[in-house]
């Protein structure tokens, strides 16, 4: 088994009201120079290793985890050796 | 006419929708159909109610679109049968790809429950024929994710083909073009965020929602009942 | 293995480990006596939660007993999940209020959300379908980022949970006062409707019957929540965060639907929510009520986490769980219903005769204690009570008088006070329409729901002005009940019964116990006068921050019956030309008033007088006149007095009002009790004046959208466009929430 970390964010150009709100709050708290804030989702999967791993993950992302109309996804595979 | 109201785990406007159809239209049969049903092909119109299907935990409607019953809903929609998705039902239709676009959080990041002014942009559809074009309806909204988003090209197409059926009179949630409801290209699938099933009786504040259900019924009657 | 890490019975005693769980030395000694040996870790855990104030009412029991709790229409008083009141046609209304103050102070979103979840389960475990949620919230002034954060998150938590479950949140109230700055109050009330034949009880009856677990699996959340709820808050409370439970409304919705199907089966013997103190309290209370015992095998309890100990499983406050007793041999029928709703279920025990709660785990008996020791033998404390000096000081003060002369400005400032200002910002976030029965939405005196298929409707409200109670708990207690009843009457309903949530500081302080004693005595008297028994309730003590107690805050949740939909009345004016009447005369009643707080920044002196017989008489008159069709709108005069009340009647309407009165601050702003402002169609004026002799005509509803109040000599006291009033009143809270200072 390997751990897969999937990150889902709104596509570039799609207004992110949550990110805007967080950015506004940070500025209000006195943290200057925060240029941009994006809020997204992190999904951790524990999946079986295999040569088709990438294909499987991409398909999961496209079919369910992300909505390609407004969202992008990236992922990282965390293998034992890298821990 | 036989109507199906689909009940997903977490649907909570299913009974309200059934009441609207039963008590205020001449629809003969209204059945609550569980998400596990294999087929809805014996129904003339299929209604996807509001609520929080599967808790809306990943994205609103994202998990519900894979419910077993949805395969049949999609194929009936493609055959031209009347399909109406309200609120969470609209979100499910978007996720299922029966309608274009997607929903984001409301711009104020809060759930909004309030009666708003909704304008009938196109009264030439099977969902709005009992309304006047340009008529302004008082209909409640109740959603957290009703901020309709689509790309410019989709928006232009929707506009050009008069597929924007309902719009908000003022900006309530950030929706592109103040869109409140749209149809598919063929005109047999409607998705809308406002809740017409909550606007059926003046006793409860408004009866402006009735026209939607009667329009659907009249469309069916006009196409199915032979007049002598 | 993890069992071995637990302290032994000897270590618990020698190192006084029980004190960490909130058990006092003498309580520990009593436990040893009761079970005839030193309790082990699991056992002392069971006692610690069941003997906490939250579960045992050890400091408040004698006071709660004075509340009237029965009546011909009362089907179930306190003692079950919720109270039950007959409303005719074989239907009953089921309701209860519960506090979630401490969890909300440390994690406001989840604290409030799980408060809603718990009160829903109390109602549907009785077999009733929840039809409405209300809540009563108290915060400090919205002047600090922390209070704003608490306010926003509590509202979001209530919204997130209630909306998802599909039960409308139709009313309640929010007040802001310095006294709650460190200790917010979150009281949630649920109202359910049931056909009487489906009424359930939480009993473990029938030796040999099966004990079943239904709902979400058990995790380590909320361990010691019940004891936590009974402790004062201090700086280390934030560290207690892991003890706060997380709610899952999606599971709740499925558990709700499953339970409402389970209760229709005659195989179900008893059912109870696993609320505070989880599996421990539900098992012990169900056995105690029936005089039976329960054997449980903890190995088969559905678990969310690995390696949980018996102690953890018994004390967990994981949400969305129910305990059932089912006829032996019919478990499969129950399992099938759970499967349909995709809810876990497990057979975890048996009802037995010997009145012991016996827990087995990995082949060993890990706890074996008498049920009665856990429940009935919980200590009851006779607490000393002492009148505080401040009470007499306030009584001796000369009558307070407002200094302000500019009534126009005062009205606007009062409308901007967060306690008075529109709570639209709050209830806009609650789905108050789902189930399509809401006749009167949040914002009027009471919310009203129709009962589908009948001519009847239910009115409901929550109320409690702690400022009066802080100055004079006895009169304040009477006012709390009277005002709730007045709200119900204004909506055209007859008050039926109430549920109460008593939020106080530490009862171990004689001055605070005195508040508790006095205010409950006042409430009881009012309940007797109005014949509105207390059918359920909750006590939340130790509401203190760093030794400073909150104002005593009993919250009254009242339900009334509208006999005919025709009687449903709201506060808003309906028609230009209608006459405006004021019922009851204004006195110089300023102690604890909103105007006093506005001017002085603090409250002082004597609170408004409360004559219960007069109050009762006027309620009957107003209700009678509503039923006779004489009244177009009715509104109770409360915080901010007549001027604020009339403003509330015109705001959100197409009308204004023209009124004439004396140039007298008391007329405009006094909070004299038992008063109403009503509007009446001219053709009914004469009849109305006969029906309510205390009604005086003050003016007319106008087409011109402005509130105009003048003296007989045409001197303008108040002149404001309706739109300005609405703008100020609605804008106040959003403006405070948005401010980032």
mmCIF file of N, CA and C in Angstrom, chain B residues 7-17 19 23-24 35 51-57 109-115 140-142 195 197-199 201 203-205, chain C residues 129 152 159-160 162-167 247-251 253-254 257 340-341 424-425 427-439 441 450 452 565 737:
data_model
loop_
_atom_site.group_PDB
_atom_site.id
_atom_site.type_symbol
_atom_site.label_atom_id
_atom_site.label_comp_id
_atom_site.label_asym_id
_atom_site.label_seq_id
_atom_site.Cartn_x
_atom_site.Cartn_y
_atom_site.Cartn_z
ATOM 1 N N UNK B 7 -35.282 9.906 -3.640
ATOM 2 C CA UNK B 7 -34.811 10.140 -2.266
ATOM 3 C C UNK B 7 -33.394 9.604 -2.127
ATOM 4 N N UNK B 8 -32.453 10.515 -2.065
ATOM 5 C CA UNK B 8 -31.055 10.132 -1.799
ATOM 6 C C UNK B 8 -30.877 10.120 -0.291
ATOM 7 N N UNK B 9 -29.897 9.376 0.221
ATOM 8 C CA UNK B 9 -29.637 9.507 1.661
ATOM 9 C C UNK B 9 -29.215 10.960 1.930
ATOM 10 N N UNK B 10 -29.952 11.632 2.781
ATOM 11 C CA UNK B 10 -29.645 13.036 3.058
ATOM 12 C C UNK B 10 -30.555 14.013 2.339
ATOM 13 N N UNK B 11 -31.393 13.526 1.427
ATOM 14 C CA UNK B 11 -32.403 14.426 0.830
ATOM 15 C C UNK B 11 -33.304 14.880 1.959
ATOM 16 N N UNK B 12 -33.737 16.148 1.945
ATOM 17 C CA UNK B 12 -34.687 16.535 2.986
ATOM 18 C C UNK B 12 -35.847 17.378 2.478
ATOM 19 N N UNK B 13 -35.902 17.581 1.155
ATOM 20 C CA UNK B 13 -37.057 18.293 0.616
ATOM 21 C C UNK B 13 -37.938 17.333 -0.195
ATOM 22 N N UNK B 14 -37.690 16.039 -0.054
ATOM 23 C CA UNK B 14 -38.419 15.049 -0.839
ATOM 24 C C UNK B 14 -39.915 15.061 -0.527
ATOM 25 N N UNK B 15 -40.250 15.151 0.769
ATOM 26 C CA UNK B 15 -41.673 15.154 1.123
ATOM 27 C C UNK B 15 -42.339 16.451 0.684
ATOM 28 N N UNK B 16 -41.614 17.568 0.818
ATOM 29 C CA UNK B 16 -42.177 18.857 0.408
ATOM 30 C C UNK B 16 -42.497 18.827 -1.090
ATOM 31 N N UNK B 17 -41.582 18.232 -1.851
ATOM 32 C CA UNK B 17 -41.774 18.141 -3.299
ATOM 33 C C UNK B 17 -42.987 17.268 -3.609
ATOM 34 N N UNK B 19 -45.548 16.707 -1.684
ATOM 35 C CA UNK B 19 -46.744 17.461 -1.309
ATOM 36 C C UNK B 19 -47.114 18.456 -2.402
ATOM 37 N N UNK B 23 -50.722 17.828 -3.834
ATOM 38 C CA UNK B 23 -51.778 18.700 -3.327
ATOM 39 C C UNK B 23 -52.140 19.837 -4.272
ATOM 40 N N UNK B 24 -51.288 20.158 -5.228
ATOM 41 C CA UNK B 24 -51.534 21.366 -6.016
ATOM 42 C C UNK B 24 -51.504 21.153 -7.531
ATOM 43 N N UNK B 35 -32.818 5.832 -3.642
ATOM 44 C CA UNK B 35 -31.601 5.978 -4.457
ATOM 45 C C UNK B 35 -31.100 4.661 -5.015
ATOM 46 N N UNK B 51 -31.748 19.167 -0.372
ATOM 47 C CA UNK B 51 -31.253 18.486 0.818
ATOM 48 C C UNK B 51 -29.748 18.458 0.816
ATOM 49 N N UNK B 52 -29.212 17.510 1.523
ATOM 50 C CA UNK B 52 -27.760 17.356 1.615
ATOM 51 C C UNK B 52 -27.440 15.903 1.315
ATOM 52 N N UNK B 53 -27.570 15.501 0.022
ATOM 53 C CA UNK B 53 -27.353 14.104 -0.312
ATOM 54 C C UNK B 53 -25.938 13.709 0.108
ATOM 55 N N UNK B 54 -25.858 12.595 0.776
ATOM 56 C CA UNK B 54 -24.570 12.086 1.286
ATOM 57 C C UNK B 54 -23.832 13.159 2.082
ATOM 58 N N UNK B 55 -24.600 14.002 2.754
ATOM 59 C CA UNK B 55 -24.006 15.038 3.583
ATOM 60 C C UNK B 55 -23.338 16.146 2.774
ATOM 61 N N UNK B 56 -23.381 16.050 1.460
ATOM 62 C CA UNK B 56 -22.657 16.989 0.580
ATOM 63 C C UNK B 56 -21.183 17.062 0.986
ATOM 64 N N UNK B 57 -20.667 15.918 1.469
ATOM 65 C CA UNK B 57 -19.363 15.981 2.115
ATOM 66 C C UNK B 57 -18.175 16.240 1.188
ATOM 67 N N UNK B 109 -20.071 33.290 1.852
ATOM 68 C CA UNK B 109 -19.584 32.081 2.525
ATOM 69 C C UNK B 109 -20.578 31.561 3.562
ATOM 70 N N UNK B 110 -21.814 31.991 3.458
ATOM 71 C CA UNK B 110 -22.799 31.546 4.433
ATOM 72 C C UNK B 110 -23.990 30.906 3.726
ATOM 73 N N UNK B 111 -24.656 30.066 4.470
ATOM 74 C CA UNK B 111 -25.913 29.510 4.008
ATOM 75 C C UNK B 111 -26.921 30.665 3.986
ATOM 76 N N UNK B 112 -27.758 30.698 2.956
ATOM 77 C CA UNK B 112 -28.757 31.775 2.879
ATOM 78 C C UNK B 112 -30.142 31.161 2.746
ATOM 79 N N UNK B 113 -31.034 31.490 3.670
ATOM 80 C CA UNK B 113 -32.417 31.053 3.573
ATOM 81 C C UNK B 113 -33.285 32.296 3.615
ATOM 82 N N UNK B 114 -33.955 32.585 2.509
ATOM 83 C CA UNK B 114 -34.659 33.856 2.399
ATOM 84 C C UNK B 114 -35.552 33.780 1.152
ATOM 85 N N UNK B 115 -36.657 34.499 1.167
ATOM 86 C CA UNK B 115 -37.481 34.551 -0.040
ATOM 87 C C UNK B 115 -36.951 35.680 -0.919
ATOM 88 N N UNK B 140 -38.518 31.133 -2.192
ATOM 89 C CA UNK B 140 -37.414 31.015 -1.230
ATOM 90 C C UNK B 140 -36.168 30.362 -1.837
ATOM 91 N N UNK B 141 -35.038 30.813 -1.360
ATOM 92 C CA UNK B 141 -33.796 30.078 -1.621
ATOM 93 C C UNK B 141 -33.308 29.559 -0.272
ATOM 94 N N UNK B 142 -32.551 28.484 -0.290
ATOM 95 C CA UNK B 142 -31.999 27.913 0.947
ATOM 96 C C UNK B 142 -30.797 27.063 0.558
ATOM 97 N N UNK B 195 -36.546 27.281 -4.441
ATOM 98 C CA UNK B 195 -37.420 26.155 -4.080
ATOM 99 C C UNK B 195 -38.884 26.458 -4.403
ATOM 100 N N UNK B 197 -41.229 24.441 -4.553
ATOM 101 C CA UNK B 197 -42.110 23.591 -3.732
ATOM 102 C C UNK B 197 -42.361 24.225 -2.361
ATOM 103 N N UNK B 198 -41.586 25.266 -2.021
ATOM 104 C CA UNK B 198 -41.833 25.969 -0.765
ATOM 105 C C UNK B 198 -42.735 27.191 -0.983
ATOM 106 N N UNK B 199 -43.119 27.419 -2.223
ATOM 107 C CA UNK B 199 -43.945 28.594 -2.535
ATOM 108 C C UNK B 199 -45.233 28.118 -3.192
ATOM 109 N N UNK B 201 -48.363 27.965 -1.263
ATOM 110 C CA UNK B 201 -49.554 28.409 -0.523
ATOM 111 C C UNK B 201 -49.318 29.810 0.017
ATOM 112 N N UNK B 203 -50.666 30.936 2.520
ATOM 113 C CA UNK B 203 -50.570 30.729 3.956
ATOM 114 C C UNK B 203 -49.103 30.695 4.417
ATOM 115 N N UNK B 204 -48.240 30.140 3.567
ATOM 116 C CA UNK B 204 -46.824 30.034 3.924
ATOM 117 C C UNK B 204 -46.008 31.166 3.304
ATOM 118 N N UNK B 205 -46.670 32.135 2.688
ATOM 119 C CA UNK B 205 -45.936 33.306 2.216
ATOM 120 C C UNK B 205 -46.012 33.565 0.723
ATOM 121 N N UNK C 129 -41.312 12.829 15.291
ATOM 122 C CA UNK C 129 -40.541 13.456 14.210
ATOM 123 C C UNK C 129 -40.248 14.899 14.590
ATOM 124 N N UNK C 152 -20.094 34.012 15.299
ATOM 125 C CA UNK C 152 -20.186 33.530 13.918
ATOM 126 C C UNK C 152 -20.135 32.012 13.839
ATOM 127 N N UNK C 159 -26.459 26.199 12.020
ATOM 128 C CA UNK C 159 -26.909 26.173 10.634
ATOM 129 C C UNK C 159 -26.427 24.899 9.931
ATOM 130 N N UNK C 160 -25.151 24.591 10.110
ATOM 131 C CA UNK C 160 -24.559 23.443 9.422
ATOM 132 C C UNK C 160 -25.240 22.135 9.799
ATOM 133 N N UNK C 162 -28.395 21.725 11.676
ATOM 134 C CA UNK C 162 -29.858 21.719 11.535
ATOM 135 C C UNK C 162 -30.297 21.698 10.075
ATOM 136 N N UNK C 163 -29.649 22.499 9.239
ATOM 137 C CA UNK C 163 -30.043 22.556 7.836
ATOM 138 C C UNK C 163 -29.883 21.208 7.172
ATOM 139 N N UNK C 164 -28.777 20.537 7.481
ATOM 140 C CA UNK C 164 -28.475 19.264 6.835
ATOM 141 C C UNK C 164 -29.490 18.195 7.236
ATOM 142 N N UNK C 165 -29.880 18.201 8.506
ATOM 143 C CA UNK C 165 -30.826 17.189 8.980
ATOM 144 C C UNK C 165 -32.232 17.445 8.420
ATOM 145 N N UNK C 166 -32.483 18.681 7.998
ATOM 146 C CA UNK C 166 -33.784 18.955 7.390
ATOM 147 C C UNK C 166 -34.872 19.251 8.398
ATOM 148 N N UNK C 167 -34.489 19.822 9.531
ATOM 149 C CA UNK C 167 -35.462 20.274 10.523
ATOM 150 C C UNK C 167 -35.353 21.800 10.576
ATOM 151 N N UNK C 247 -19.764 16.553 15.233
ATOM 152 C CA UNK C 247 -21.065 16.089 14.775
ATOM 153 C C UNK C 247 -21.062 15.664 13.320
ATOM 154 N N UNK C 248 -21.946 14.732 12.989
ATOM 155 C CA UNK C 248 -22.094 14.264 11.617
ATOM 156 C C UNK C 248 -23.586 14.275 11.281
ATOM 157 N N UNK C 249 -24.067 15.418 10.784
ATOM 158 C CA UNK C 249 -25.512 15.529 10.557
ATOM 159 C C UNK C 249 -26.046 14.538 9.530
ATOM 160 N N UNK C 250 -25.198 14.116 8.612
ATOM 161 C CA UNK C 250 -25.643 13.161 7.589
ATOM 162 C C UNK C 250 -25.994 11.827 8.254
ATOM 163 N N UNK C 251 -25.158 11.411 9.200
ATOM 164 C CA UNK C 251 -25.469 10.187 9.948
ATOM 165 C C UNK C 251 -26.713 10.406 10.805
ATOM 166 N N UNK C 253 -29.249 12.267 10.257
ATOM 167 C CA UNK C 253 -30.447 12.208 9.414
ATOM 168 C C UNK C 253 -30.843 10.749 9.175
ATOM 169 N N UNK C 254 -29.861 9.890 8.940
ATOM 170 C CA UNK C 254 -30.178 8.479 8.702
ATOM 171 C C UNK C 254 -30.604 7.780 9.987
ATOM 172 N N UNK C 257 -34.249 8.823 10.560
ATOM 173 C CA UNK C 257 -35.220 8.104 9.725
ATOM 174 C C UNK C 257 -35.319 6.647 10.170
ATOM 175 N N UNK C 340 -31.293 -0.770 5.922
ATOM 176 C CA UNK C 340 -31.970 0.032 4.898
ATOM 177 C C UNK C 340 -31.463 1.475 4.936
ATOM 178 N N UNK C 341 -31.203 1.987 6.129
ATOM 179 C CA UNK C 341 -30.743 3.374 6.260
ATOM 180 C C UNK C 341 -29.221 3.460 6.364
ATOM 181 N N UNK C 424 -31.878 39.066 11.713
ATOM 182 C CA UNK C 424 -31.947 38.498 10.362
ATOM 183 C C UNK C 424 -30.620 37.877 9.931
ATOM 184 N N UNK C 425 -29.514 38.529 10.314
ATOM 185 C CA UNK C 425 -28.189 38.010 9.955
ATOM 186 C C UNK C 425 -28.038 36.566 10.468
ATOM 187 N N UNK C 427 -30.819 34.349 11.440
ATOM 188 C CA UNK C 427 -31.765 33.334 10.956
ATOM 189 C C UNK C 427 -31.769 33.173 9.443
ATOM 190 N N UNK C 428 -31.177 34.121 8.725
ATOM 191 C CA UNK C 428 -30.949 33.930 7.294
ATOM 192 C C UNK C 428 -30.080 32.709 7.033
ATOM 193 N N UNK C 429 -29.272 32.354 8.018
ATOM 194 C CA UNK C 429 -28.363 31.217 7.843
ATOM 195 C C UNK C 429 -29.019 29.894 8.241
ATOM 196 N N UNK C 430 -30.215 29.984 8.819
ATOM 197 C CA UNK C 430 -30.929 28.769 9.208
ATOM 198 C C UNK C 430 -32.011 28.468 8.180
ATOM 199 N N UNK C 431 -32.105 27.234 7.774
ATOM 200 C CA UNK C 431 -33.228 26.850 6.925
ATOM 201 C C UNK C 431 -34.464 26.819 7.812
ATOM 202 N N UNK C 432 -35.296 27.870 7.704
ATOM 203 C CA UNK C 432 -36.466 27.924 8.581
ATOM 204 C C UNK C 432 -37.747 27.540 7.845
ATOM 205 N N UNK C 433 -37.590 27.015 6.614
ATOM 206 C CA UNK C 433 -38.803 26.719 5.836
ATOM 207 C C UNK C 433 -38.955 25.246 5.468
ATOM 208 N N UNK C 434 -37.885 24.477 5.577
ATOM 209 C CA UNK C 434 -37.951 23.075 5.158
ATOM 210 C C UNK C 434 -39.075 22.376 5.928
ATOM 211 N N UNK C 435 -39.694 21.409 5.310
ATOM 212 C CA UNK C 435 -40.897 20.702 5.792
ATOM 213 C C UNK C 435 -42.164 21.494 5.468
ATOM 214 N N UNK C 436 -41.991 22.703 4.916
ATOM 215 C CA UNK C 436 -43.091 23.567 4.443
ATOM 216 C C UNK C 436 -44.308 23.608 5.367
ATOM 217 N N UNK C 437 -44.060 23.967 6.615
ATOM 218 C CA UNK C 437 -45.154 24.197 7.555
ATOM 219 C C UNK C 437 -45.031 25.531 8.282
ATOM 220 N N UNK C 438 -43.967 26.285 8.003
ATOM 221 C CA UNK C 438 -43.693 27.493 8.781
ATOM 222 C C UNK C 438 -44.638 28.630 8.391
ATOM 223 N N UNK C 439 -45.573 28.944 9.285
ATOM 224 C CA UNK C 439 -46.545 30.012 9.015
ATOM 225 C C UNK C 439 -45.987 31.361 9.429
ATOM 226 N N UNK C 441 -42.491 33.099 10.383
ATOM 227 C CA UNK C 441 -41.039 32.913 10.309
ATOM 228 C C UNK C 441 -40.375 33.585 11.503
ATOM 229 N N UNK C 450 -47.838 25.137 11.161
ATOM 230 C CA UNK C 450 -49.133 24.458 11.065
ATOM 231 C C UNK C 450 -48.914 22.962 11.261
ATOM 232 N N UNK C 452 -49.968 19.806 9.604
ATOM 233 C CA UNK C 452 -50.544 19.389 8.336
ATOM 234 C C UNK C 452 -51.750 18.466 8.545
ATOM 235 N N UNK C 565 -56.198 27.896 12.377
ATOM 236 C CA UNK C 565 -55.228 28.682 11.600
ATOM 237 C C UNK C 565 -55.655 30.138 11.447
ATOM 238 N N UNK C 737 -20.460 42.593 13.018
ATOM 239 C CA UNK C 737 -19.747 41.362 12.679
ATOM 240 C C UNK C 737 -18.628 41.649 11.687
#
